[in-house]
PDB file of C-alpha atoms in Angstrom:
ATOM      1  CA  MET E   1     -37.141  70.367 111.158  1.00 41.00           C
ATOM      2  CA  ALA E   2     -39.902  68.943 108.922  1.00 40.00           C
ATOM      3  CA  GLN E   3     -37.367  66.478 107.497  1.00 45.00           C
ATOM      4  CA  LEU E   4     -36.352  65.446 111.021  1.00 42.00           C
ATOM      5  CA  THR E   5     -39.926  64.795 112.166  1.00 45.00           C
ATOM      6  CA  ASP E   6     -40.637  62.829 108.984  1.00 47.00           C
ATOM      7  CA  GLN E   7     -37.729  60.510 109.826  1.00 52.00           C
ATOM      8  CA  ILE E   8     -38.790  59.734 113.396  1.00 64.00           C
ATOM      9  CA  ASN E   9     -40.132  56.204 113.632  1.00 77.00           C
ATOM     10  CA  LEU E  10     -43.465  55.685 115.436  1.00 81.00           C
ATOM     11  CA  ARG E  11     -42.148  52.416 116.857  1.00 85.00           C
ATOM     12  CA  ALA E  12     -39.148  54.278 118.280  1.00 86.00           C
ATOM     13  CA  LEU E  13     -41.489  56.717 120.034  1.00 87.00           C
ATOM     14  CA  ARG E  14     -43.450  53.778 121.396  1.00 87.00           C
ATOM     15  CA  GLY E  15     -40.231  52.228 122.630  1.00 89.00           C
ATOM     16  CA  PHE E  16     -39.242  55.463 124.366  1.00 88.00           C
ATOM     17  CA  HIS E  17     -42.725  55.728 125.902  1.00 88.00           C
ATOM     18  CA  ALA E  18     -42.610  52.112 127.106  1.00 90.00           C
ATOM     19  CA  ILE E  19     -39.163  52.551 128.700  1.00 89.00           C
ATOM     20  CA  VAL E  20     -40.283  55.600 130.689  1.00 89.00           C
ATOM     21  CA  SER E  21     -43.619  53.984 131.621  1.00 87.00           C
ATOM     22  CA  THR E  22     -42.128  50.697 132.812  1.00 88.00           C
ATOM     23  CA  GLY E  23     -38.795  51.973 134.107  1.00 84.00           C
ATOM     24  CA  SER E  24     -36.683  49.429 132.240  1.00 85.00           C
ATOM     25  CA  VAL E  25     -35.701  48.325 128.736  1.00 88.00           C
ATOM     26  CA  THR E  26     -36.421  44.693 129.641  1.00 89.00           C
ATOM     27  CA  GLU E  27     -40.001  45.380 130.670  1.00 89.00           C
ATOM     28  CA  ALA E  28     -40.513  47.707 127.697  1.00 88.00           C
ATOM     29  CA  ALA E  29     -39.336  44.935 125.350  1.00 90.00           C
ATOM     30  CA  ARG E  30     -41.747  42.477 126.962  1.00 90.00           C
ATOM     31  CA  ARG E  31     -44.625  44.914 126.585  1.00 88.00           C
ATOM     32  CA  MET E  32     -43.805  45.553 122.906  1.00 88.00           C
ATOM     33  CA  GLY E  33     -43.107  41.924 122.046  1.00 91.00           C
ATOM     34  CA  LEU E  34     -39.547  42.719 120.973  1.00 90.00           C
ATOM     35  CA  SER E  35     -36.101  41.679 122.135  1.00 91.00           C
ATOM     36  CA  GLN E  36     -34.196  43.900 124.557  1.00 89.00           C
ATOM     37  CA  PRO E  37     -31.477  44.696 121.964  1.00 91.00           C
ATOM     38  CA  ALA E  38     -34.168  45.703 119.478  1.00 91.00           C
ATOM     39  CA  VAL E  39     -35.667  48.206 121.930  1.00 88.00           C
ATOM     40  CA  SER E  40     -32.193  49.532 122.768  1.00 89.00           C
ATOM     41  CA  ARG E  41     -31.542  50.068 119.050  1.00 90.00           C
ATOM     42  CA  LEU E  42     -34.830  51.932 118.673  1.00 89.00           C
ATOM     43  CA  LEU E  43     -33.874  54.223 121.553  1.00 88.00           C
ATOM     44  CA  ALA E  44     -30.385  54.855 120.177  1.00 88.00           C
ATOM     45  CA  GLN E  45     -31.857  55.574 116.738  1.00 88.00           C
ATOM     46  CA  LEU E  46     -34.349  58.038 118.213  1.00 87.00           C
ATOM     47  CA  GLU E  47     -31.701  59.898 120.240  1.00 87.00           C
ATOM     48  CA  GLN E  48     -29.464  60.107 117.172  1.00 87.00           C
ATOM     49  CA  GLN E  49     -32.267  61.508 115.039  1.00 85.00           C
ATOM     50  CA  ILE E  50     -33.448  64.160 117.511  1.00 84.00           C
ATOM     51  CA  GLY E  51     -29.947  65.210 118.596  1.00 85.00           C
ATOM     52  CA  PHE E  52     -30.335  65.175 122.387  1.00 86.00           C
ATOM     53  CA  GLU E  53     -30.237  62.558 125.138  1.00 86.00           C
ATOM     54  CA  LEU E  54     -33.452  61.215 126.578  1.00 86.00           C
ATOM     55  CA  PHE E  55     -31.891  59.244 129.445  1.00 88.00           C
ATOM     56  CA  PHE E  56     -28.963  59.283 131.820  1.00 85.00           C
ATOM     57  CA  ARG E  57     -27.098  55.974 132.012  1.00 79.00           C
ATOM     58  CA  ASP E  58     -26.681  55.236 135.724  1.00 76.00           C
ATOM     59  CA  HIS E  59     -25.073  51.866 136.550  1.00 74.00           C
ATOM     60  CA  GLY E  60     -27.085  50.082 133.887  1.00 71.00           C
ATOM     61  CA  ARG E  61     -30.300  51.951 134.665  1.00 79.00           C
ATOM     62  CA  LEU E  62     -31.979  54.474 132.378  1.00 83.00           C
ATOM     63  CA  VAL E  63     -33.086  57.647 134.155  1.00 86.00           C
ATOM     64  CA  PRO E  64     -35.098  60.145 132.044  1.00 86.00           C
ATOM     65  CA  THR E  65     -33.459  63.538 131.504  1.00 88.00           C
ATOM     66  CA  GLN E  66     -35.480  66.728 131.943  1.00 88.00           C
ATOM     67  CA  ASP E  67     -35.802  66.916 128.150  1.00 88.00           C
ATOM     68  CA  GLY E  68     -36.895  63.292 128.124  1.00 85.00           C
ATOM     69  CA  LEU E  69     -39.631  63.899 130.689  1.00 87.00           C
ATOM     70  CA  LEU E  70     -40.857  66.921 128.753  1.00 88.00           C
ATOM     71  CA  LEU E  71     -41.053  64.889 125.557  1.00 88.00           C
ATOM     72  CA  TYR E  72     -42.721  61.983 127.370  1.00 86.00           C
ATOM     73  CA  GLU E  73     -45.697  64.118 128.456  1.00 86.00           C
ATOM     74  CA  GLU E  74     -46.460  65.060 124.856  1.00 85.00           C
ATOM     75  CA  VAL E  75     -45.753  61.566 123.483  1.00 87.00           C
ATOM     76  CA  ASP E  76     -48.113  60.135 126.110  1.00 86.00           C
ATOM     77  CA  LEU E  77     -50.989  62.301 124.842  1.00 85.00           C
ATOM     78  CA  SER E  78     -50.067  61.904 121.173  1.00 83.00           C
ATOM     79  CA  LEU E  79     -49.736  58.120 121.270  1.00 83.00           C
ATOM     80  CA  GLY E  80     -53.101  57.970 122.998  1.00 79.00           C
ATOM     81  CA  SER E  81     -54.624  59.724 119.996  1.00 81.00           C
ATOM     82  CA  VAL E  82     -52.720  57.478 117.556  1.00 81.00           C
ATOM     83  CA  GLU E  83     -53.886  54.368 119.425  1.00 79.00           C
ATOM     84  CA  ARG E  84     -57.479  55.564 119.099  1.00 78.00           C
ATOM     85  CA  VAL E  85     -57.040  55.649 115.307  1.00 74.00           C
ATOM     86  CA  PHE E  86     -55.461  52.189 115.165  1.00 78.00           C
ATOM     87  CA  SER E  87     -58.065  50.816 117.569  1.00 75.00           C
ATOM     88  CA  LEU E  88     -60.883  52.120 115.382  1.00 68.00           C
ATOM     89  CA  ILE E  89     -59.342  50.478 112.309  1.00 68.00           C
ATOM     90  CA  ARG E  90     -59.065  47.134 114.143  1.00 70.00           C
ATOM     91  CA  ASP E  91     -62.611  47.370 115.490  1.00 65.00           C
ATOM     92  CA  ILE E  92     -64.075  48.058 112.061  1.00 54.00           C
ATOM     93  CA  ALA E  93     -62.041  45.283 110.452  1.00 52.00           C
ATOM     94  CA  ASP E  94     -62.825  42.708 113.161  1.00 48.00           C
ATOM     95  CA  TYR E  95     -66.456  43.770 113.763  1.00 36.00           C
ATOM     96  CA  ARG E  96     -65.790  44.478 117.424  1.00 57.00           C
ATOM     97  CA  VAL E  97     -68.008  46.940 119.245  1.00 55.00           C
ATOM     98  CA  GLY E  98     -65.219  49.415 119.965  1.00 76.00           C
ATOM     99  CA  GLN E  99     -63.232  51.173 122.653  1.00 85.00           C
ATOM    100  CA  LEU E 100     -64.172  53.994 124.997  1.00 91.00           C
ATOM    101  CA  LYS E 101     -61.753  56.055 127.058  1.00 95.00           C
ATOM    102  CA  VAL E 102     -63.246  57.959 130.001  1.00 96.00           C
ATOM    103  CA  VAL E 103     -61.327  60.449 132.142  1.00 95.00           C
ATOM    104  CA  ALA E 104     -62.324  61.958 135.487  1.00 93.00           C
ATOM    105  CA  PRO E 105     -60.805  63.308 138.698  1.00 88.00           C
ATOM    106  CA  PRO E 106     -59.540  60.512 141.026  1.00 87.00           C
ATOM    107  CA  SER E 107     -62.260  60.740 143.700  1.00 85.00           C
ATOM    108  CA  PHE E 108     -65.015  60.725 141.037  1.00 90.00           C
ATOM    109  CA  SER E 109     -63.377  57.756 139.280  1.00 90.00           C
ATOM    110  CA  GLU E 110     -63.164  55.772 142.514  1.00 88.00           C
ATOM    111  CA  GLY E 111     -66.414  56.747 144.209  1.00 86.00           C
ATOM    112  CA  VAL E 112     -68.981  57.302 141.455  1.00 91.00           C
ATOM    113  CA  LEU E 113     -67.845  55.757 138.169  1.00 95.00           C
ATOM    114  CA  PRO E 114     -67.704  52.039 139.143  1.00 94.00           C
ATOM    115  CA  ASP E 115     -71.509  51.665 139.247  1.00 94.00           C
ATOM    116  CA  ILE E 116     -71.934  53.490 135.931  1.00 96.00           C
ATOM    117  CA  VAL E 117     -69.169  51.452 134.290  1.00 96.00           C
ATOM    118  CA  ALA E 118     -70.597  48.155 135.586  1.00 96.00           C
ATOM    119  CA  ALA E 119     -74.048  48.914 134.167  1.00 95.00           C
ATOM    120  CA  PHE E 120     -72.567  50.113 130.865  1.00 92.00           C
ATOM    121  CA  LEU E 121     -70.454  46.974 130.396  1.00 90.00           C
ATOM    122  CA  GLN E 122     -73.447  44.804 131.172  1.00 90.00           C
ATOM    123  CA  ARG E 123     -75.087  46.383 128.129  1.00 86.00           C
ATOM    124  CA  PHE E 124     -71.937  46.290 125.988  1.00 85.00           C
ATOM    125  CA  PRO E 125     -69.852  43.332 127.239  1.00 83.00           C
ATOM    126  CA  ARG E 126     -67.426  43.430 124.289  1.00 82.00           C
ATOM    127  CA  VAL E 127     -66.486  47.086 124.680  1.00 86.00           C
ATOM    128  CA  ARG E 128     -62.912  47.754 125.843  1.00 87.00           C
ATOM    129  CA  LEU E 129     -63.281  50.539 128.350  1.00 92.00           C
ATOM    130  CA  SER E 130     -60.472  52.571 129.898  1.00 93.00           C
ATOM    131  CA  VAL E 131     -60.977  54.790 132.957  1.00 94.00           C
ATOM    132  CA  ASP E 132     -58.214  57.339 133.473  1.00 91.00           C
ATOM    133  CA  SER E 133     -57.910  59.367 136.681  1.00 89.00           C
ATOM    134  CA  ARG E 134     -56.446  62.841 136.139  1.00 88.00           C
ATOM    135  CA  SER E 135     -56.763  66.329 137.587  1.00 84.00           C
ATOM    136  CA  ILE E 136     -59.663  68.464 136.364  1.00 86.00           C
ATOM    137  CA  GLU E 137     -57.479  70.618 134.102  1.00 88.00           C
ATOM    138  CA  THR E 138     -55.686  67.598 132.601  1.00 89.00           C
ATOM    139  CA  SER E 139     -59.045  65.891 132.087  1.00 92.00           C
ATOM    140  CA  LYS E 140     -60.274  68.924 130.168  1.00 93.00           C
ATOM    141  CA  ALA E 141     -57.170  68.936 127.954  1.00 92.00           C
ATOM    142  CA  MET E 142     -57.444  65.206 127.210  1.00 93.00           C
ATOM    143  CA  ILE E 143     -61.108  65.504 126.222  1.00 95.00           C
ATOM    144  CA  ALA E 144     -60.545  68.627 124.110  1.00 94.00           C
ATOM    145  CA  THR E 145     -57.724  66.956 122.159  1.00 92.00           C
ATOM    146  CA  ARG E 146     -59.704  63.694 121.968  1.00 91.00           C
ATOM    147  CA  ALA E 147     -57.041  61.775 123.842  1.00 92.00           C
ATOM    148  CA  ALA E 148     -60.116  60.719 125.824  1.00 94.00           C
ATOM    149  CA  ASP E 149     -63.570  60.211 124.330  1.00 94.00           C
ATOM    150  CA  CYS E 150     -65.464  61.725 127.223  1.00 96.00           C
ATOM    151  CA  GLY E 151     -65.213  62.457 130.903  1.00 96.00           C
ATOM    152  CA  PHE E 152     -66.503  64.168 133.985  1.00 96.00           C
ATOM    153  CA  VAL E 153     -65.340  67.532 135.273  1.00 93.00           C
ATOM    154  CA  LYS E 154     -66.537  69.992 137.847  1.00 90.00           C
ATOM    155  CA  LEU E 155     -68.465  72.981 136.557  1.00 91.00           C
ATOM    156  CA  PRO E 156     -67.872  75.590 135.312  1.00 90.00           C
ATOM    157  CA  VAL E 157     -66.028  74.176 132.299  1.00 92.00           C
ATOM    158  CA  ASP E 158     -65.163  77.570 130.754  1.00 89.00           C
ATOM    159  CA  ARG E 159     -63.661  76.209 127.512  1.00 92.00           C
ATOM    160  CA  PRO E 160     -65.115  76.728 124.019  1.00 94.00           C
ATOM    161  CA  ASP E 161     -63.531  73.485 122.789  1.00 95.00           C
ATOM    162  CA  LEU E 162     -65.591  71.404 125.230  1.00 96.00           C
ATOM    163  CA  ARG E 163     -69.263  70.429 125.153  1.00 96.00           C
ATOM    164  CA  SER E 164     -70.785  69.813 128.597  1.00 96.00           C
ATOM    165  CA  GLU E 165     -74.027  68.571 130.108  1.00 96.00           C
ATOM    166  CA  HIS E 166     -74.756  68.921 133.813  1.00 96.00           C
ATOM    167  CA  VAL E 167     -75.439  65.499 135.339  1.00 96.00           C
ATOM    168  CA  VAL E 168     -75.266  65.753 139.136  1.00 95.00           C
ATOM    169  CA  SER E 169     -75.019  68.198 142.028  1.00 95.00           C
ATOM    170  CA  SER E 170     -73.847  67.500 145.550  1.00 94.00           C
ATOM    171  CA  ALA E 171     -73.358  69.593 148.665  1.00 96.00           C
ATOM    172  CA  THR E 172     -70.287  69.756 150.869  1.00 96.00           C
ATOM    173  CA  ALA E 173     -70.685  67.651 154.015  1.00 97.00           C
ATOM    174  CA  CYS E 174     -68.761  66.936 157.227  1.00 98.00           C
ATOM    175  CA  VAL E 175     -67.374  63.444 157.861  1.00 98.00           C
ATOM    176  CA  MET E 176     -66.115  62.540 161.331  1.00 98.00           C
ATOM    177  CA  ALA E 177     -65.670  59.649 163.729  1.00 97.00           C
ATOM    178  CA  ALA E 178     -68.957  58.210 164.994  1.00 96.00           C
ATOM    179  CA  ASP E 179     -68.085  59.206 168.578  1.00 96.00           C
ATOM    180  CA  HIS E 180     -67.113  62.797 167.705  1.00 97.00           C
ATOM    181  CA  PRO E 181     -68.788  65.348 170.026  1.00 96.00           C
ATOM    182  CA  LEU E 182     -70.281  67.192 167.031  1.00 97.00           C
ATOM    183  CA  CYS E 183     -72.299  64.111 166.002  1.00 96.00           C
ATOM    184  CA  GLY E 184     -75.054  65.361 168.275  1.00 94.00           C
ATOM    185  CA  HIS E 185     -75.837  68.141 165.798  1.00 97.00           C
ATOM    186  CA  ASP E 186     -78.018  67.611 162.728  1.00 97.00           C
ATOM    187  CA  VAL E 187     -76.192  70.316 160.743  1.00 97.00           C
ATOM    188  CA  LEU E 188     -72.688  71.714 161.192  1.00 98.00           C
ATOM    189  CA  THR E 189     -71.722  75.343 160.620  1.00 97.00           C
ATOM    190  CA  PRO E 190     -68.438  77.262 160.760  1.00 98.00           C
ATOM    191  CA  GLN E 191     -69.403  78.471 164.246  1.00 97.00           C
ATOM    192  CA  LEU E 192     -69.881  74.910 165.514  1.00 98.00           C
ATOM    193  CA  LEU E 193     -66.606  73.842 163.899  1.00 98.00           C
ATOM    194  CA  ARG E 194     -64.668  76.635 165.599  1.00 96.00           C
ATOM    195  CA  GLY E 195     -61.652  75.161 167.409  1.00 95.00           C
ATOM    196  CA  HIS E 196     -62.149  71.647 166.013  1.00 97.00           C
ATOM    197  CA  PRO E 197     -59.344  70.187 163.847  1.00 97.00           C
ATOM    198  CA  LEU E 198     -60.339  70.062 160.189  1.00 97.00           C
ATOM    199  CA  ILE E 199     -59.279  67.851 157.284  1.00 97.00           C
ATOM    200  CA  LEU E 200     -59.423  69.624 153.921  1.00 96.00           C
ATOM    201  CA  LEU E 201     -58.452  68.796 150.374  1.00 91.00           C
ATOM    202  CA  GLY E 202     -55.325  70.531 149.071  1.00 80.00           C
ATOM    203  CA  LEU E 203     -54.961  74.192 148.188  1.00 71.00           C
ATOM    204  CA  GLY E 204     -55.869  75.338 144.685  1.00 64.00           C
ATOM    205  CA  ARG E 205     -59.163  73.475 144.458  1.00 75.00           C
ATOM    206  CA  MET E 206     -62.380  75.353 143.862  1.00 79.00           C
ATOM    207  CA  SER E 207     -64.090  73.487 146.723  1.00 84.00           C
ATOM    208  CA  ARG E 208     -61.312  74.499 149.107  1.00 89.00           C
ATOM    209  CA  ALA E 209     -61.779  78.156 148.156  1.00 90.00           C
ATOM    210  CA  GLN E 210     -65.543  77.854 148.753  1.00 92.00           C
ATOM    211  CA  ILE E 211     -65.000  76.387 152.221  1.00 95.00           C
ATOM    212  CA  GLU E 212     -62.470  79.034 153.239  1.00 94.00           C
ATOM    213  CA  ALA E 213     -64.789  81.785 151.984  1.00 95.00           C
ATOM    214  CA  ALA E 214     -67.677  80.366 154.063  1.00 97.00           C
ATOM    215  CA  PHE E 215     -65.537  80.414 157.218  1.00 97.00           C
ATOM    216  CA  LEU E 216     -64.334  83.926 156.432  1.00 96.00           C
ATOM    217  CA  ARG E 217     -67.906  85.216 156.039  1.00 96.00           C
ATOM    218  CA  ALA E 218     -68.776  83.627 159.395  1.00 96.00           C
ATOM    219  CA  GLY E 219     -65.804  85.294 161.074  1.00 97.00           C
ATOM    220  CA  VAL E 220     -64.278  81.911 162.000  1.00 97.00           C
ATOM    221  CA  ARG E 221     -60.692  80.922 161.393  1.00 95.00           C
ATOM    222  CA  PRO E 222     -60.589  77.229 160.339  1.00 95.00           C
ATOM    223  CA  ASP E 223     -58.171  75.000 162.264  1.00 95.00           C
ATOM    224  CA  VAL E 224     -56.775  73.036 159.302  1.00 95.00           C
ATOM    225  CA  ARG E 225     -54.959  70.141 160.934  1.00 93.00           C
ATOM    226  CA  LEU E 226     -54.573  67.870 157.904  1.00 95.00           C
ATOM    227  CA  GLU E 227     -54.514  68.296 154.136  1.00 94.00           C
ATOM    228  CA  THR E 228     -54.918  65.476 151.650  1.00 92.00           C
ATOM    229  CA  HIS E 229     -55.698  65.105 147.951  1.00 86.00           C
ATOM    230  CA  THR E 230     -58.492  62.526 147.747  1.00 88.00           C
ATOM    231  CA  VAL E 231     -61.898  62.251 149.347  1.00 92.00           C
ATOM    232  CA  GLY E 232     -61.215  58.636 150.304  1.00 91.00           C
ATOM    233  CA  SER E 233     -58.140  59.499 152.340  1.00 93.00           C
ATOM    234  CA  ALA E 234     -59.929  62.450 153.979  1.00 95.00           C
ATOM    235  CA  CYS E 235     -62.750  60.146 155.107  1.00 95.00           C
ATOM    236  CA  ALA E 236     -60.304  57.510 156.382  1.00 95.00           C
ATOM    237  CA  LEU E 237     -58.435  60.119 158.418  1.00 96.00           C
ATOM    238  CA  ALA E 238     -61.678  61.499 159.823  1.00 97.00           C
ATOM    239  CA  GLU E 239     -62.880  58.017 160.837  1.00 96.00           C
ATOM    240  CA  ARG E 240     -59.728  57.645 162.945  1.00 95.00           C
ATOM    241  CA  GLY E 241     -60.656  60.703 164.963  1.00 95.00           C
ATOM    242  CA  LEU E 242     -58.027  63.004 163.472  1.00 97.00           C
ATOM    243  CA  GLY E 243     -60.467  65.758 162.576  1.00 97.00           C
ATOM    244  CA  VAL E 244     -63.631  66.685 160.692  1.00 98.00           C
ATOM    245  CA  ALA E 245     -63.338  66.272 156.914  1.00 97.00           C
ATOM    246  CA  LEU E 246     -65.212  68.763 154.738  1.00 97.00           C
ATOM    247  CA  VAL E 247     -65.819  66.899 151.496  1.00 96.00           C
ATOM    248  CA  ASN E 248     -68.243  66.448 148.612  1.00 95.00           C
ATOM    249  CA  GLU E 249     -71.094  64.298 149.975  1.00 95.00           C
ATOM    250  CA  LEU E 250     -71.609  62.429 146.683  1.00 94.00           C
ATOM    251  CA  LEU E 251     -67.949  61.415 146.560  1.00 93.00           C
ATOM    252  CA  ALA E 252     -67.746  60.683 150.285  1.00 94.00           C
ATOM    253  CA  ARG E 253     -70.672  58.251 150.559  1.00 92.00           C
ATOM    254  CA  PRO E 254     -68.816  55.218 149.123  1.00 91.00           C
ATOM    255  CA  TYR E 255     -66.051  55.660 151.739  1.00 92.00           C
ATOM    256  CA  LEU E 256     -68.247  55.828 154.845  1.00 93.00           C
ATOM    257  CA  ARG E 257     -67.663  53.018 157.336  1.00 91.00           C
ATOM    258  CA  PRO E 258     -69.542  51.966 160.503  1.00 92.00           C
ATOM    259  CA  GLY E 259     -66.989  53.946 162.524  1.00 92.00           C
ATOM    260  CA  SER E 260     -67.770  57.227 160.770  1.00 95.00           C
ATOM    261  CA  ALA E 261     -70.658  59.703 160.595  1.00 97.00           C
ATOM    262  CA  ILE E 262     -71.700  62.378 158.108  1.00 97.00           C
ATOM    263  CA  ARG E 263     -73.597  65.620 158.635  1.00 97.00           C
ATOM    264  CA  PRO E 264     -74.665  68.406 156.237  1.00 97.00           C
ATOM    265  CA  PHE E 265     -72.608  71.597 156.214  1.00 98.00           C
ATOM    266  CA  GLU E 266     -74.213  75.029 156.116  1.00 97.00           C
ATOM    267  CA  PRO E 267     -74.097  77.387 154.364  1.00 96.00           C
ATOM    268  CA  ARG E 268     -74.715  75.020 151.453  1.00 95.00           C
ATOM    269  CA  LEU E 269     -71.702  74.733 149.156  1.00 95.00           C
ATOM    270  CA  GLN E 270     -72.756  73.083 145.911  1.00 94.00           C
ATOM    271  CA  ASN E 271     -70.536  70.942 143.694  1.00 92.00           C
ATOM    272  CA  ASP E 272     -71.800  70.544 140.113  1.00 94.00           C
ATOM    273  CA  TYR E 273     -70.428  67.933 137.712  1.00 95.00           C
ATOM    274  CA  ALA E 274     -70.842  67.678 133.954  1.00 96.00           C
ATOM    275  CA  PHE E 275     -70.401  64.984 131.339  1.00 97.00           C
ATOM    276  CA  VAL E 276     -67.975  66.456 128.805  1.00 97.00           C
ATOM    277  CA  THR E 277     -66.962  65.729 125.214  1.00 97.00           C
ATOM    278  CA  SER E 278     -64.942  67.674 122.669  1.00 95.00           C
ATOM    279  CA  SER E 279     -66.914  70.337 120.811  1.00 94.00           C
ATOM    280  CA  LEU E 280     -64.548  70.015 117.836  1.00 91.00           C
ATOM    281  CA  ALA E 281     -66.193  66.778 116.688  1.00 90.00           C
ATOM    282  CA  ALA E 282     -69.420  64.878 117.217  1.00 91.00           C
ATOM    283  CA  PRO E 283     -69.367  62.513 120.236  1.00 92.00           C
ATOM    284  CA  THR E 284     -68.623  58.899 119.393  1.00 87.00           C
ATOM    285  CA  ARG E 285     -71.470  56.430 119.385  1.00 84.00           C
ATOM    286  CA  LEU E 286     -70.154  54.819 122.566  1.00 88.00           C
ATOM    287  CA  ALA E 287     -69.690  58.176 124.300  1.00 93.00           C
ATOM    288  CA  THR E 288     -73.333  58.953 123.571  1.00 91.00           C
ATOM    289  CA  GLU E 289     -74.370  55.609 125.068  1.00 90.00           C
ATOM    290  CA  PHE E 290     -72.187  56.259 128.117  1.00 94.00           C
ATOM    291  CA  LEU E 291     -73.954  59.599 128.602  1.00 96.00           C
ATOM    292  CA  LYS E 292     -77.308  57.773 128.456  1.00 94.00           C
ATOM    293  CA  GLN E 293     -76.053  55.360 131.112  1.00 95.00           C
ATOM    294  CA  THR E 294     -74.912  58.289 133.250  1.00 97.00           C
ATOM    295  CA  ARG E 295     -78.289  59.996 132.950  1.00 96.00           C
ATOM    296  CA  SER E 296     -80.008  56.784 133.976  1.00 95.00           C
ATOM    297  CA  HIS E 297     -77.691  56.341 136.961  1.00 94.00           C
ATOM    298  CA  PHE E 298     -78.481  59.812 138.270  1.00 93.00           C
ATOM    299  CA  GLY E 299     -82.197  59.487 137.574  1.00 91.00           C
ATOM    300  CA  LEU E 300     -82.290  61.979 134.732  1.00 85.00           C
ATOM    301  CA  GLY E 301     -84.774  59.978 132.677  1.00 70.00           C
ATOM    302  CA  ALA E 302     -82.469  58.544 130.011  1.00 57.00           C
ATOM    303  CA  ASP E 303     -84.053  56.029 127.661  1.00 59.00           C
ATOM    304  CA  ILE E 304     -81.762  52.999 127.902  1.00 57.00           C
ATOM    305  CA  ALA E 305     -82.417  50.422 125.219  1.00 48.00           C
ATOM    306  CA  THR E 306     -81.783  46.762 126.007  1.00 41.00           C
ATOM    307  CA  SER E 307     -78.819  45.446 124.030  1.00 36.00           C
TER     308      SER E 307
END
């Protein structure tokens, strides 16, 4: 097995990764700067070396096999780590400032990160910054393995291979259409929401469990009419009068429109977020600067030097 892995060509793995990512050999070849036959040869060489098929051939199309998809997930993470090494070498050689990869849950990436990223890039205009949107558990894994330099996850982190610093807290709030009958209340409770259609984020989330527990303690059965997976979509659905969305207020604010309203929810359900890096190595210089920018954004008194 060691002899087999020693023989596998990194370029062949990149070719395989590019084919799955783009969906075609032609597009993979364009991305890699190679000819289509060259990429096809790399794929054939890889399949011959590993001894199993990575794709089905379906009328000229390549469809990943189950084994191929399994391998792709690991190659995706591994190549990310390899690219970080090569990127560092290029940056040192060319005297560029560097590259920073940040990972966060989708709603945090869309609703909160843009302002932080804009301010950070104003300070470091030559930095190549990548923002990746993943689930909380995938974000944790990417940061721990250093496939990402840093990121944001909801507390508690509960992993010894991660270093975290609390940066912001936000309560759960209710978003609804501006003409909703409950807009007349300053604060909404499970009792007031009784019988009203609700819009909640999908099952399995910590926030969803908190909301359901609050209704249970109040003796109210929530009328869950719609489920979605992002705060933005929940707010859009609520604005159209389809129900009351119970969402993180911090993440919801960027999605509020003139046709929507927001009210606090009680009992208070707090959402705490942390800036996270791997505890297995010191944070990169850029990750440290990004943390400073984050502290400044949330008014935590960071000392931001002018670059």
